Coordinates of C-alpha atoms in Angstrom, one line a residue:
M8 CA 47.2 -52.1 -63.6
N9 CA 46.6 -52.6 -59.8
K10 CA 47.6 -49.8 -57.5
Y11 CA 48.3 -50.3 -53.9
Y12 CA 46.7 -48.0 -51.3
A13 CA 47.1 -47.7 -47.6
L14 CA 43.8 -48.1 -45.8
T15 CA 43.2 -47.1 -42.2
I16 CA 40.0 -48.4 -40.7
M17 CA 38.6 -47.2 -37.4
A18 CA 35.5 -48.7 -35.7
L19 CA 33.5 -46.1 -33.8
V20 CA 31.5 -48.4 -31.6
L21 CA 28.6 -47.4 -29.4
A22 CA 29.5 -47.2 -25.8
F23 CA 26.3 -49.1 -24.9
S24 CA 27.0 -51.9 -27.4
P25 CA 30.4 -53.5 -26.8
V26 CA 31.7 -55.4 -29.8
Q27 CA 31.7 -59.2 -29.3
A28 CA 33.0 -60.2 -32.8
A29 CA 36.4 -59.7 -34.2
I30 CA 36.7 -57.9 -37.5
Y31 CA 38.5 -59.2 -40.5
M32 CA 39.3 -57.7 -43.9
V33 CA 40.2 -59.5 -47.1
G34 CA 41.7 -57.9 -50.1
N35 CA 40.7 -58.8 -53.7
H36 CA 38.8 -61.9 -52.6
P37 CA 35.2 -62.8 -53.4
F38 CA 32.7 -64.3 -51.1
G39 CA 32.1 -67.9 -51.4
D40 CA 33.7 -70.9 -49.7
W41 CA 36.3 -69.0 -47.6
N42 CA 36.1 -68.3 -43.9
P43 CA 37.7 -65.6 -41.7
G44 CA 40.9 -67.6 -41.6
N45 CA 41.6 -66.2 -45.1
G46 CA 41.2 -62.7 -43.7
V47 CA 43.4 -60.3 -41.8
E48 CA 42.2 -59.5 -38.3
M49 CA 42.1 -55.9 -37.2
T50 CA 43.9 -54.9 -34.1
D51 CA 41.9 -54.0 -31.0
T52 CA 43.5 -50.9 -29.6
G53 CA 41.1 -50.6 -26.8
N54 CA 38.0 -48.5 -26.0
G55 CA 36.2 -50.1 -28.8
I56 CA 38.7 -48.9 -31.5
Y57 CA 40.0 -51.3 -34.1
T58 CA 42.7 -50.4 -36.6
L59 CA 44.4 -51.9 -39.6
T60 CA 46.9 -50.7 -42.2
V61 CA 47.6 -52.9 -45.2
N62 CA 48.4 -52.6 -48.8
V63 CA 45.5 -53.6 -50.9
G64 CA 45.2 -54.1 -54.6
G65 CA 41.8 -54.1 -56.2
T66 CA 38.8 -54.9 -53.9
V67 CA 38.5 -54.9 -50.2
W68 CA 35.9 -57.2 -48.5
F69 CA 34.7 -56.8 -44.9
V70 CA 33.3 -59.5 -42.5
F71 CA 32.5 -59.8 -38.9
A72 CA 33.7 -63.0 -37.1
D73 CA 33.5 -64.5 -33.7
G74 CA 36.5 -66.6 -34.4
L75 CA 38.5 -68.3 -37.2
G76 CA 36.0 -71.1 -37.5
N77 CA 32.4 -71.4 -38.7
D78 CA 30.9 -69.3 -35.9
W79 CA 30.9 -65.9 -37.6
N80 CA 28.7 -63.0 -38.7
V81 CA 28.9 -62.4 -42.4
F82 CA 27.6 -59.5 -44.5
N83 CA 27.0 -61.7 -47.7
A84 CA 27.4 -58.8 -50.1
N85 CA 29.9 -56.9 -52.2
Y86 CA 31.1 -54.3 -49.8
R87 CA 34.3 -53.2 -51.4
F88 CA 36.6 -50.2 -51.8
G89 CA 39.1 -50.2 -54.6
P90 CA 39.9 -48.9 -58.1
S91 CA 37.2 -49.2 -60.7
G92 CA 37.8 -50.0 -64.3
N93 CA 38.9 -46.5 -65.2
G94 CA 41.4 -46.4 -62.2
S95 CA 39.3 -44.0 -60.0
Q96 CA 38.4 -44.9 -56.4
E97 CA 34.9 -46.1 -55.8
V98 CA 32.7 -47.6 -53.1
T99 CA 30.4 -50.4 -54.5
L100 CA 27.5 -51.8 -52.5
G101 CA 26.0 -55.2 -53.1
N102 CA 22.3 -56.0 -53.1
N103 CA 21.9 -58.8 -50.6
Y104 CA 22.5 -58.1 -46.9
T105 CA 22.5 -61.0 -44.5
T106 CA 23.9 -61.4 -41.0
Q107 CA 23.4 -63.3 -37.8
K108 CA 23.6 -62.9 -34.0
S109 CA 24.5 -59.3 -33.5
N110 CA 22.1 -56.5 -32.7
N111 CA 24.8 -53.7 -32.5
N112 CA 25.5 -50.8 -34.8
H113 CA 29.1 -50.7 -36.2
S114 CA 30.8 -47.9 -38.0
Y115 CA 34.2 -48.1 -39.6
K116 CA 36.3 -45.2 -40.9
F117 CA 38.8 -45.8 -43.8
T118 CA 40.8 -43.5 -45.9
G119 CA 41.5 -43.9 -49.6
N120 CA 42.7 -41.7 -52.3
G121 CA 43.0 -38.8 -49.8
I122 CA 39.3 -39.0 -48.9
D123 CA 37.9 -40.3 -45.5
Y124 CA 34.8 -42.5 -45.6
T125 CA 32.6 -44.1 -43.0
F126 CA 31.0 -47.6 -43.4
T127 CA 28.0 -48.1 -41.1
F128 CA 26.6 -51.6 -40.7
N129 CA 23.1 -51.7 -39.1
L130 CA 22.6 -55.2 -37.8
N131 CA 19.1 -54.6 -36.6
N132 CA 17.5 -54.1 -40.1
L133 CA 20.4 -55.4 -42.1
S134 CA 21.1 -52.1 -43.9
F135 CA 24.3 -50.5 -44.9
N136 CA 25.5 -47.0 -45.5
V137 CA 28.5 -45.2 -46.9
K138 CA 29.2 -41.5 -46.5
E139 CA 32.1 -39.2 -46.2
Y140 CA 33.6 -39.2 -42.8
V141 CA 32.9 -36.3 -40.4
E142 CA 35.0 -36.0 -37.2
P143 CA 32.7 -36.6 -34.2
S144 CA 32.3 -33.7 -31.9
G145 CA 32.5 -33.6 -28.2
P146 CA 29.9 -32.0 -25.8
D147 CA 28.5 -28.7 -27.0
P148 CA 30.7 -26.1 -25.2
S149 CA 27.9 -23.6 -25.4
T150 CA 25.8 -25.4 -22.8
L151 CA 28.2 -25.6 -19.9
V152 CA 26.7 -23.2 -17.3
G153 CA 29.5 -21.4 -15.5
D154 CA 32.0 -21.6 -18.3
V155 CA 31.4 -18.0 -19.2
N156 CA 34.4 -17.8 -21.7
G157 CA 33.6 -21.1 -23.3
D158 CA 37.0 -22.7 -22.9
G159 CA 35.7 -25.9 -21.4
E160 CA 36.7 -25.2 -17.9
I161 CA 35.2 -23.1 -15.0
N162 CA 37.7 -21.0 -13.2
V163 CA 38.7 -17.5 -12.3
A164 CA 38.9 -16.5 -16.0
D165 CA 35.2 -17.1 -16.1
L166 CA 34.7 -14.9 -13.2
N167 CA 36.5 -12.1 -15.0
A168 CA 34.5 -12.7 -18.1
L169 CA 31.3 -12.4 -16.1
V170 CA 32.4 -9.1 -14.5
N171 CA 33.2 -7.8 -17.9
I172 CA 29.6 -8.5 -19.1
L173 CA 28.3 -6.7 -16.1
L174 CA 30.5 -3.7 -17.0
G175 CA 29.0 -3.5 -20.5
E176 CA 30.9 -6.0 -22.7
A177 CA 28.7 -7.5 -25.4
A178 CA 27.7 -11.1 -24.9
D179 CA 26.2 -13.5 -27.5
Y180 CA 23.4 -16.0 -26.9
D181 CA 25.6 -18.9 -25.7
T182 CA 27.8 -16.7 -23.5
T183 CA 24.6 -15.2 -21.8
H184 CA 23.3 -18.8 -21.2
R185 CA 26.6 -19.8 -19.6
A186 CA 26.8 -16.7 -17.5
D187 CA 23.3 -17.1 -15.9
V188 CA 24.7 -19.5 -13.2
N189 CA 21.7 -19.1 -10.9
Y190 CA 19.2 -19.6 -13.6
D191 CA 17.1 -16.5 -12.9
S192 CA 17.2 -15.4 -16.7
E193 CA 19.2 -12.3 -15.7
I194 CA 23.0 -11.5 -15.6
N195 CA 23.7 -9.6 -12.4
I196 CA 25.8 -9.5 -9.2
A197 CA 24.0 -12.6 -7.9
D198 CA 25.6 -14.6 -10.6
V199 CA 29.1 -13.3 -9.6
N200 CA 28.4 -14.4 -6.0
V201 CA 27.3 -17.9 -7.1
L202 CA 30.3 -18.4 -9.5
T203 CA 32.8 -17.1 -6.8
D204 CA 31.4 -19.5 -4.3
Y205 CA 31.8 -22.4 -6.7
I206 CA 35.4 -21.5 -7.6
L207 CA 36.2 -21.4 -3.9
G208 CA 34.8 -25.1 -3.4
G209 CA 31.1 -24.6 -3.4
E210 CA 28.5 -26.1 -5.8
L211 CA 26.6 -24.5 -8.6
P212 CA 22.8 -24.6 -8.3
K213 CA 20.9 -27.0 -10.5
P214 CA 18.0 -25.6 -12.5
V215 CA 14.4 -26.4 -11.3
K216 CA 12.4 -26.7 -14.4
Q217 CA 8.7 -27.0 -14.5
G218 CA 5.8 -26.9 -16.9
Y219 CA 7.0 -26.1 -20.5
D220 CA 10.5 -25.6 -19.4
Y221 CA 10.5 -29.2 -18.0
V222 CA 8.9 -30.8 -21.0
W223 CA 11.0 -29.0 -23.5
D224 CA 14.3 -29.0 -21.5
D225 CA 16.6 -30.0 -24.4
E226 CA 19.4 -31.3 -22.1
V227 CA 17.5 -34.6 -21.7
I228 CA 15.8 -36.6 -24.5
P229 CA 12.5 -37.9 -23.2
E230 CA 11.0 -41.2 -24.1
I231 CA 7.3 -41.4 -25.2
H232 CA 5.5 -44.7 -25.1
L233 CA 2.0 -44.9 -26.6
S234 CA -0.4 -47.8 -26.1
V235 CA -3.4 -48.3 -28.5
S236 CA -6.1 -50.9 -28.4
L237 CA -6.4 -53.0 -31.5
N238 CA -9.8 -51.5 -32.4
E239 CA -8.6 -47.9 -32.0
W240 CA -5.4 -48.6 -34.1
N241 CA -7.4 -50.2 -36.9
R242 CA -9.8 -47.2 -36.7
L243 CA -6.9 -44.9 -37.2
L244 CA -5.8 -46.8 -40.3
A245 CA -9.3 -46.8 -41.6
L246 CA -9.6 -43.0 -41.0
Y247 CA -6.5 -42.5 -43.1
D248 CA -7.8 -44.7 -45.9
A249 CA -11.0 -42.7 -46.0
N250 CA -9.1 -39.4 -46.1
A251 CA -5.4 -39.1 -45.9
Y252 CA -5.8 -35.6 -44.4
T253 CA -8.0 -36.7 -41.5
T254 CA -7.8 -34.8 -38.3
Q255 CA -9.8 -37.2 -36.3
Y256 CA -8.5 -38.7 -33.1
V257 CA -8.4 -42.2 -31.7
M258 CA -8.0 -43.1 -28.0
A259 CA -4.6 -44.1 -26.6
S260 CA -2.5 -44.0 -23.4
I261 CA 0.8 -42.4 -23.0
S262 CA 3.8 -42.8 -20.8
F263 CA 6.2 -39.9 -20.7
V264 CA 9.6 -40.7 -19.3
K265 CA 12.2 -37.9 -18.5
E266 CA 15.0 -37.7 -15.9
G267 CA 13.8 -40.8 -14.1
E268 CA 10.3 -39.5 -13.7
T269 CA 7.4 -41.2 -15.5
T270 CA 4.0 -39.6 -16.2
V271 CA 1.2 -42.1 -17.3
I272 CA -2.0 -40.7 -18.7
D273 CA -4.9 -42.9 -20.1
D274 CA -7.6 -41.8 -22.5
V275 CA -5.5 -39.3 -24.6
G276 CA -6.2 -38.4 -28.2
L277 CA -3.9 -39.6 -31.0
R278 CA -4.1 -38.4 -34.6
I279 CA -2.1 -38.3 -37.9
K280 CA -0.6 -34.9 -38.7
G281 CA 1.2 -33.3 -41.6
N282 CA 0.7 -31.7 -45.0
T283 CA 2.3 -33.4 -48.0
S284 CA 4.2 -35.5 -45.5
R285 CA 1.2 -37.5 -44.4
R286 CA 1.7 -41.2 -44.3
R287 CA -0.2 -44.4 -43.1
P288 CA 1.5 -45.5 -39.9
E289 CA 1.3 -49.2 -41.0
G290 CA 0.9 -51.3 -44.1
W291 CA -1.0 -50.3 -47.1
N292 CA -4.5 -49.0 -48.0
G293 CA -7.2 -51.3 -46.7
Q294 CA -4.9 -53.5 -44.7
M295 CA -5.6 -53.8 -41.0
H296 CA -3.0 -54.3 -38.3
Q297 CA -0.7 -57.3 -39.0
R298 CA 0.2 -58.6 -35.5
D299 CA 4.0 -59.2 -34.9
N300 CA 4.6 -59.1 -38.7
T301 CA 4.0 -55.4 -39.0
D302 CA 5.1 -53.0 -41.8
W303 CA 5.5 -50.0 -39.6
H304 CA 5.9 -46.6 -41.2
H305 CA 7.1 -43.3 -39.9
F306 CA 4.3 -40.7 -39.5
H307 CA 3.7 -37.3 -38.0
L308 CA 1.4 -37.4 -35.1
G309 CA -0.5 -35.2 -32.6
I310 CA -1.2 -36.0 -29.0
N311 CA -4.0 -34.2 -27.2
L312 CA -3.8 -35.2 -23.5
R313 CA -7.2 -33.5 -22.8
K314 CA -9.1 -34.7 -25.9
Y315 CA -11.4 -37.0 -23.8
E316 CA -10.9 -35.9 -20.3
D317 CA -10.5 -32.1 -19.6
D318 CA -8.8 -32.0 -16.1
D319 CA -5.4 -31.4 -14.6
A320 CA -4.7 -35.0 -14.4
H321 CA -4.6 -35.2 -18.2
T322 CA -1.5 -32.9 -18.6
I323 CA 2.3 -33.3 -18.3
Q324 CA 3.1 -30.4 -16.0
D325 CA 0.3 -28.3 -17.6
V326 CA 1.3 -29.2 -21.1
R327 CA -1.8 -30.4 -22.9
K328 CA -0.6 -31.2 -26.4
L329 CA 2.4 -32.6 -28.2
H330 CA 3.3 -32.6 -31.8
L331 CA 5.7 -35.3 -33.0
K332 CA 7.4 -35.2 -36.4
W333 CA 9.7 -37.7 -38.0
F334 CA 12.6 -36.4 -40.1
K335 CA 11.0 -37.0 -43.5
D336 CA 12.7 -34.4 -45.6
D337 CA 15.8 -34.2 -43.4
P338 CA 18.5 -36.9 -43.6
A339 CA 20.6 -34.8 -41.3
N340 CA 17.9 -35.0 -38.5
V341 CA 18.6 -31.5 -37.5
R342 CA 17.2 -28.8 -39.8
E343 CA 14.0 -27.7 -38.0
L344 CA 15.7 -27.9 -34.6
F345 CA 18.5 -25.7 -36.0
C346 CA 16.0 -23.1 -37.4
Y347 CA 14.0 -22.7 -34.3
D348 CA 17.1 -22.6 -32.1
L349 CA 18.4 -19.8 -34.4
F350 CA 15.2 -17.9 -34.1
R351 CA 15.6 -17.9 -30.3
R352 CA 19.3 -17.0 -30.5
A353 CA 18.3 -13.9 -32.8
G354 CA 15.7 -12.8 -30.3
V355 CA 12.6 -14.0 -32.2
W356 CA 10.5 -15.0 -29.1
T357 CA 7.5 -16.1 -31.3
A358 CA 9.4 -19.3 -32.3
V359 CA 8.1 -22.5 -30.7
R360 CA 10.0 -24.8 -28.4
D361 CA 11.2 -28.1 -29.9
Q362 CA 13.6 -30.9 -29.0
Y363 CA 14.3 -34.5 -29.7
C364 CA 12.4 -37.4 -28.2
R365 CA 12.3 -41.1 -28.7
L366 CA 9.0 -42.9 -29.6
W367 CA 7.5 -46.4 -29.0
I368 CA 4.0 -47.6 -30.0
H369 CA 2.4 -50.7 -28.7
V370 CA -0.7 -52.0 -30.3
E371 CA -2.9 -54.3 -28.1
G372 CA -2.0 -58.0 -28.6
D373 CA 1.5 -57.5 -30.0
S374 CA 4.4 -59.2 -28.2
K375 CA 6.4 -56.0 -27.9
E376 CA 6.1 -52.4 -28.6
A377 CA 7.5 -51.0 -31.9
Y378 CA 10.4 -48.6 -31.6
Y379 CA 9.8 -45.7 -34.0
G380 CA 13.2 -44.0 -33.3
V381 CA 14.1 -40.4 -32.9
Y382 CA 11.3 -37.8 -33.4
E383 CA 11.1 -34.1 -33.1
M384 CA 8.8 -32.9 -30.3
L385 CA 7.2 -29.5 -30.9
E386 CA 5.1 -27.1 -29.0
P387 CA 1.7 -26.7 -30.7
I388 CA 0.7 -23.2 -31.7
D389 CA -2.6 -22.9 -29.9
K390 CA -4.3 -21.1 -26.9
R391 CA -1.7 -22.5 -24.5
Y392 CA 1.0 -21.2 -26.7
L393 CA -0.5 -17.7 -26.6
K394 CA -1.1 -18.0 -22.8
D395 CA 2.6 -18.8 -22.2
R396 CA 3.6 -15.6 -24.1
E397 CA 0.7 -13.4 -22.9
T398 CA 3.0 -10.7 -21.4
R399 CA 4.9 -10.4 -24.7
F400 CA 1.8 -10.5 -26.9
G401 CA -0.2 -8.1 -24.5
S402 CA -3.2 -10.4 -24.6
S403 CA -3.8 -14.1 -25.2
K404 CA -7.6 -13.5 -26.1
G405 CA -7.2 -12.4 -29.7
Y406 CA -7.6 -14.2 -33.0
L407 CA -5.1 -16.8 -34.1
W408 CA -5.0 -17.9 -37.8
K409 CA -3.2 -20.8 -39.4
C410 CA -2.2 -19.9 -43.0
R411 CA -1.3 -22.6 -45.6
N412 CA -2.1 -24.4 -48.8
A413 CA 0.1 -22.1 -51.0
A414 CA -3.0 -19.8 -51.0
A415 CA -2.4 -17.6 -48.0
G416 CA -0.7 -14.5 -49.6
L417 CA -2.6 -12.0 -47.5
N418 CA -3.7 -10.5 -50.9
N419 CA -7.1 -11.8 -51.5
P420 CA -10.0 -10.8 -49.2
N421 CA -12.2 -13.1 -51.0
G422 CA -10.0 -16.2 -50.3
D423 CA -10.7 -19.4 -48.5
I424 CA -11.2 -18.1 -44.9
W425 CA -12.9 -20.4 -42.3
Y426 CA -12.6 -21.7 -38.7
D427 CA -11.4 -24.9 -37.1
D428 CA -14.7 -26.8 -37.1
D429 CA -13.2 -30.1 -36.2
T430 CA -13.7 -31.5 -39.7
D431 CA -10.9 -32.7 -42.2
D432 CA -11.4 -29.7 -44.4
R433 CA -8.3 -27.7 -45.2
H434 CA -8.4 -23.9 -45.7
A435 CA -6.1 -21.1 -46.7
Y436 CA -6.9 -19.3 -43.5
T437 CA -8.3 -21.2 -40.5
L438 CA -9.2 -19.5 -37.3
E439 CA -7.7 -21.6 -34.4
T440 CA -9.0 -19.6 -31.4
Q441 CA -12.3 -17.8 -30.4
T442 CA -14.0 -19.8 -33.2
A443 CA -17.4 -18.7 -31.9
E444 CA -16.5 -15.2 -33.0
F445 CA -15.6 -16.2 -36.5
D446 CA -17.5 -13.4 -38.2
S447 CA -15.8 -10.7 -36.2
A448 CA -12.4 -12.3 -36.7
R449 CA -13.0 -12.7 -40.4
V450 CA -13.9 -9.0 -40.9
Q451 CA -10.7 -8.0 -39.0
L452 CA -8.5 -10.2 -41.2
I453 CA -10.2 -8.9 -44.4
D454 CA -9.6 -5.3 -43.2
F455 CA -6.0 -6.1 -42.4
M456 CA -5.6 -7.6 -46.0
N457 CA -7.1 -4.5 -47.5
K458 CA -4.7 -2.1 -45.7
L459 CA -1.7 -4.2 -46.7
S460 CA -2.6 -3.8 -50.4
R461 CA -4.5 -0.5 -50.7
L462 CA -3.0 2.1 -48.4
N463 CA -0.8 4.6 -50.2
D464 CA 2.9 4.6 -49.3
N465 CA 2.7 7.3 -46.7
E466 CA -0.4 5.7 -45.0
F467 CA 1.2 2.3 -45.1
Y468 CA 4.4 3.5 -43.5
T469 CA 2.5 5.0 -40.5
W470 CA 0.0 2.1 -40.2
I471 CA 2.5 -0.8 -40.3
Q472 CA 4.5 0.7 -37.4
S473 CA 1.2 1.0 -35.3
A474 CA 0.0 -2.4 -36.3
T475 CA 3.1 -4.6 -35.6
D476 CA 6.6 -4.7 -34.1
V477 CA 8.4 -4.0 -37.4
D478 CA 11.8 -4.8 -35.9
L479 CA 10.5 -8.2 -34.7
L480 CA 9.0 -8.9 -38.1
L481 CA 12.1 -8.0 -40.0
K482 CA 14.3 -10.1 -37.7
T483 CA 11.9 -13.0 -38.1
Y484 CA 12.1 -12.8 -41.9
A485 CA 15.8 -12.4 -41.9
V486 CA 16.2 -15.7 -40.1
N487 CA 13.5 -17.2 -42.5
V488 CA 15.5 -16.2 -45.5
A489 CA 18.9 -17.0 -44.0
V490 CA 18.0 -20.6 -43.4
G491 CA 16.6 -20.9 -46.9
M492 CA 12.9 -21.3 -46.1
W493 CA 11.4 -21.3 -49.6
D494 CA 8.0 -22.9 -48.7
D495 CA 7.1 -19.8 -46.8
Y496 CA 4.7 -16.8 -46.9
W497 CA 6.6 -14.6 -49.2
N498 CA 7.6 -17.1 -51.9
N499 CA 4.8 -19.7 -51.6
A500 CA 2.0 -18.2 -49.5
N501 CA 2.3 -21.1 -47.0
N502 CA 3.4 -22.3 -43.6
Y503 CA 2.9 -19.5 -41.0
Y504 CA 0.5 -18.3 -38.3
I505 CA -0.6 -14.7 -37.6
Y506 CA -2.1 -13.5 -34.3
F507 CA -4.1 -10.4 -33.7
N508 CA -3.8 -9.5 -29.9
S509 CA -7.1 -7.6 -29.9
K510 CA -10.6 -8.2 -31.2
H511 CA -11.0 -4.6 -32.1
L512 CA -11.4 -4.0 -35.8
H513 CA -8.5 -1.5 -36.1
D514 CA -6.7 -1.3 -32.8
Y515 CA -4.5 -4.3 -32.5
K516 CA -0.9 -5.6 -32.9
F517 CA -0.5 -8.5 -35.3
Y518 CA 2.3 -11.0 -35.0
F519 CA 3.9 -13.2 -37.7
I520 CA 4.6 -16.7 -36.3
P521 CA 7.2 -18.8 -38.1
Y522 CA 6.2 -22.5 -38.7
D523 CA 7.4 -25.7 -40.4
Y524 CA 11.1 -25.5 -41.0
D525 CA 12.1 -29.0 -42.2
N526 CA 12.5 -27.9 -45.9
T527 CA 15.5 -25.6 -45.1
L528 CA 19.3 -25.5 -44.9
G529 CA 20.0 -26.5 -48.5
T530 CA 16.7 -28.4 -49.3
S531 CA 15.8 -26.4 -52.3
L532 CA 13.1 -26.6 -55.0
R533 CA 12.1 -24.7 -58.1
C534 CA 9.0 -22.9 -56.5
G535 CA 7.5 -19.5 -56.8
V536 CA 10.3 -17.1 -58.1
Q537 CA 13.0 -19.5 -56.8
S538 CA 15.3 -22.2 -58.1
D539 CA 18.1 -22.1 -55.5
A540 CA 17.4 -21.4 -51.8
G541 CA 21.1 -20.8 -51.1
R542 CA 21.7 -18.1 -53.8
Q543 CA 18.3 -16.5 -54.2
D544 CA 18.5 -12.7 -53.6
P545 CA 17.3 -12.0 -50.1
L546 CA 15.8 -8.7 -51.2
H547 CA 13.7 -10.5 -53.8
W548 CA 13.0 -13.8 -51.9
G549 CA 9.5 -14.3 -53.1
N550 CA 6.5 -13.1 -55.0
D551 CA 5.8 -9.5 -54.4
N552 CA 2.1 -9.9 -54.9
N553 CA 2.3 -11.4 -51.4
P554 CA 2.6 -7.8 -50.0
L555 CA 3.5 -8.0 -46.3
I556 CA 7.3 -8.1 -46.6
A557 CA 7.7 -6.7 -50.1
R558 CA 5.9 -3.5 -49.1
I559 CA 7.9 -3.0 -45.9
L560 CA 11.2 -3.3 -47.8
K561 CA 10.3 -0.5 -50.1
Y562 CA 11.2 1.9 -47.3
S563 CA 15.0 2.6 -46.9
D564 CA 15.0 2.5 -43.2
F565 CA 13.2 -0.8 -43.0
K566 CA 15.3 -2.3 -45.8
A567 CA 18.6 -1.2 -44.0
K568 CA 17.4 -2.9 -40.7
Y569 CA 16.5 -6.1 -42.6
V570 CA 19.9 -6.2 -44.4
A571 CA 21.7 -5.5 -41.0
Y572 CA 19.9 -8.5 -39.4
L573 CA 20.8 -10.7 -42.2
K574 CA 24.5 -9.8 -42.1
E575 CA 24.5 -10.1 -38.3
L576 CA 23.3 -13.8 -38.6
V577 CA 26.3 -14.8 -40.8
D578 CA 28.9 -12.6 -39.0
N579 CA 31.7 -14.8 -37.8
S580 CA 32.0 -12.9 -34.5
K581 CA 28.3 -13.3 -33.6
G582 CA 28.3 -17.1 -33.6
L583 CA 24.7 -17.3 -35.0
M584 CA 24.7 -18.9 -38.4
N585 CA 28.4 -18.6 -39.6
R586 CA 29.7 -22.0 -40.7
A587 CA 31.9 -22.9 -37.7
S588 CA 29.3 -22.1 -35.0
A589 CA 26.5 -23.8 -37.0
Q590 CA 28.5 -26.9 -37.6
A591 CA 29.5 -27.2 -33.9
R592 CA 25.8 -27.1 -32.9
I593 CA 24.8 -29.5 -35.6
R594 CA 27.5 -32.0 -34.6
A595 CA 26.6 -31.8 -31.0
W596 CA 22.9 -32.5 -31.8
Q597 CA 23.7 -35.4 -34.0
A598 CA 26.1 -36.9 -31.5
R599 CA 23.2 -37.0 -29.0
I600 CA 20.9 -39.0 -31.2
E601 CA 23.0 -41.2 -33.5
Q602 CA 22.9 -44.2 -31.2
Y603 CA 19.1 -44.0 -31.2
T604 CA 18.3 -43.7 -34.9
D605 CA 18.0 -47.4 -35.8
N606 CA 14.3 -48.3 -35.5
D607 CA 11.6 -50.9 -36.2
T608 CA 10.3 -49.1 -39.3
G609 CA 13.6 -49.9 -41.1
E610 CA 13.3 -46.3 -42.4
D611 CA 15.7 -43.3 -41.8
C612 CA 18.1 -45.3 -39.7
F613 CA 21.2 -43.3 -40.6
I614 CA 22.1 -39.6 -40.3
E615 CA 23.4 -38.3 -43.5
D616 CA 24.7 -34.9 -44.6
K617 CA 22.5 -34.1 -47.5
P618 CA 19.2 -32.3 -48.3
A619 CA 15.9 -34.0 -49.1
P620 CA 16.3 -36.4 -52.1
W621 CA 13.6 -34.7 -54.1
G622 CA 15.2 -31.3 -54.0
N623 CA 16.9 -29.6 -57.0
H624 CA 20.2 -28.9 -55.3
S625 CA 21.5 -32.3 -54.0
E626 CA 25.0 -30.9 -53.7
Y627 CA 24.3 -28.8 -50.7
N628 CA 25.8 -30.0 -47.4
L629 CA 26.1 -28.8 -43.8
L630 CA 29.2 -30.3 -42.3
K631 CA 31.9 -30.1 -45.1
T632 CA 34.1 -27.1 -45.8
N633 CA 33.8 -27.1 -49.6
N634 CA 32.0 -24.6 -51.9
D635 CA 28.8 -26.5 -51.7
N636 CA 28.4 -26.0 -48.0
F637 CA 25.1 -24.3 -47.4
F638 CA 26.3 -21.9 -44.7
T639 CA 29.2 -20.8 -47.0
V640 CA 26.9 -20.2 -49.9
K641 CA 24.3 -18.3 -47.8
A642 CA 26.9 -16.1 -46.2
A643 CA 28.2 -15.1 -49.6
S644 CA 24.8 -14.4 -50.9
I645 CA 24.0 -12.2 -47.8
N646 CA 27.4 -10.5 -47.7
A647 CA 27.0 -9.5 -51.3
L648 CA 24.1 -7.2 -50.4
P649 CA 24.9 -3.5 -50.5

C-alpha cells in the first residue's frame, strides 16, 4: 500500500556558484522518454534557496533542467526516496551518473519519515552523496576579537567582561583569545583602553603576523601551487615504485598565496610522506605520467624549501619546511585539526601548528594544473620547531627522537635505534637532530629507558619529577586519551617524538611531543589492549609493558592530576571537549572548506560525519546528538572514573 509523505527540499547552493538550471522533481516515475515537462518545478525563494512540498507515493526522482524542453542537465540514475518493499523509508542510489554543462556543486535537503537528509550532487566528477542533514553553522563566535562575552556583538557588556577578567574572573581559551584586543598575548589595562576606544567610535587594531604566525594563521586558508618538470615527476613515481617508503626528494617550484601576497620559490624539494597511508600520486605501478588524461591520487607530501639552496630566499617568512596531509582516514576532514587545537586549548604547548590549505600541482606539459583539493598543512617537528620553542624547552640544542613502527615502547634498550641518515630505512627510534653525535645520544636514550623500567618506586618518583614536567606530560596524555588516540605510545608503541633538552647523560629534561592524530575521535580499531577507543578505560589505556605513563599513574597524586585533567576536558563549563563546544568548532571548520573539497582526483570530494571505513566502530559520529556521538560516549567514560 502506498503511503504519502510530505517532502520539503532545500537547495544549499554555493555563493560563488549561482544556479543557472531550474530544479524539477517527479514522483514515482522512471527515467526514459520523459522530459522536465513531466516534472514539478521547485520554487525559487531567493538567495539560492529552492523549496517544494508535495505528496509523493512511492519513488521520488530528481533532475536539473534549463527549461521545459530538451536543453537540460539530467542525472541519469535512480536517485529516489520512498518506501521500500517492507514499507520502511530508504534512499537508493543508482550506478550510472551522467550530466552535462554544469560545474557547480548542489545540495538539497529533504525530510522524510521524521529524518532530515542531504543530497549532494557533484557535477565536476559526476558523483553523488546522501547523508543525514546537519544544520550549517555560522561563523565561529570564539574567534571575534573584542567580543569578550561571546554574544556576537562588541559593546559595553564586553568591556565589563574584560574588567572582570582583570579582577580575577576565570576565562577559558576562547574568551582569553577574544579579550586580547591589542594582540600582545597578555590581558591587561592596555586591552581595556583599546576596547573602550573602539566602543566610543575608534577602530580595533589588526594583528601583524609574521613568520610562523603568518604561515599558520588559521583565519586565512592559503593556496599552494607546485610546479614539477616532467622528468622530476616521473622520477618521483619511479622512486615510489622502487620503494613505497622512499624519503628521496625531487625538485619543484612553489607558489604560496595568502591574503593577496604571493611568495614564489624555485628549486625546492618535494617528497612523498606517510606511514601506512603512503600512496602513489598518479596512476599505477610502472606507469609514467599520462598527460591530460591523468589518474591523480591524493598523497601526503613534504616540501623542503631549502633542500637545494640553503639561503634566506628559500623560505616563506623563515619557514623552511611544510608537511601536507590529505584526509585519508577522516571523512569529516577535521580530526587532526581538532586534536591539535585541543592540545593548545588545554595548555599543551608542545603541539604543532596546523591548518587547512588548498593544493594544486602542475606537471610540465599539462594544459592545466591539477587541483588536489583541501589539505592539512602541518608544522614539521625538526630543528626549527625546537628553535621556535627554545625558551620553553630551555635549549634547542639537544637530541630529538622520532619514535614509531609499533616498536617504540621505551622498554627495550636493545631495540632498533638509529639516526636520520637520509636513506629510506625506517627505525623504531630515529635521531632527528645532532646526528653527528649519535653515539652520545644513543647512550642517553638507553640510560633513560633503563631508568624507566629499573628504578624502584621511590627512586622513580623522585627521578621522574626531575627529568620531566610531570604536569605537562599528564595533561598531554589526558588529551591523547580523551580524543581516542589508540595508535599511540601507550597502546601501540607508535607515533610520538621525545626531546632531551641537554646532551648530558643524566642532567636533562625530556619532553613527550604528540604526533599524528588523524585516527581519532571515533576511528577505532582492535589493537593492543583496545577494541573501543570511545569506551576504553582511561586508566588502562594501553600496554603497561610500555612503562612511561603506566608507572607514573601508580602514584596517587599523579593519578589524581591525570583524572582531573581528563574531567576538565569534558566539563561543560570549560568548553574544551564537551559535545556542544566541540560540535560548534567542527561545524565552523567544515563550513570554511566544504566549497573547496571537490577536486581533480575524484577522491574525498564530500565531508561526511563518520569515522574511517576500516575501523571497528562505524557507528561513531561527531555532529549528531544520539548515543553514538563520540563526545557523549567519551564524556561518560571519563566521568565514570572515581
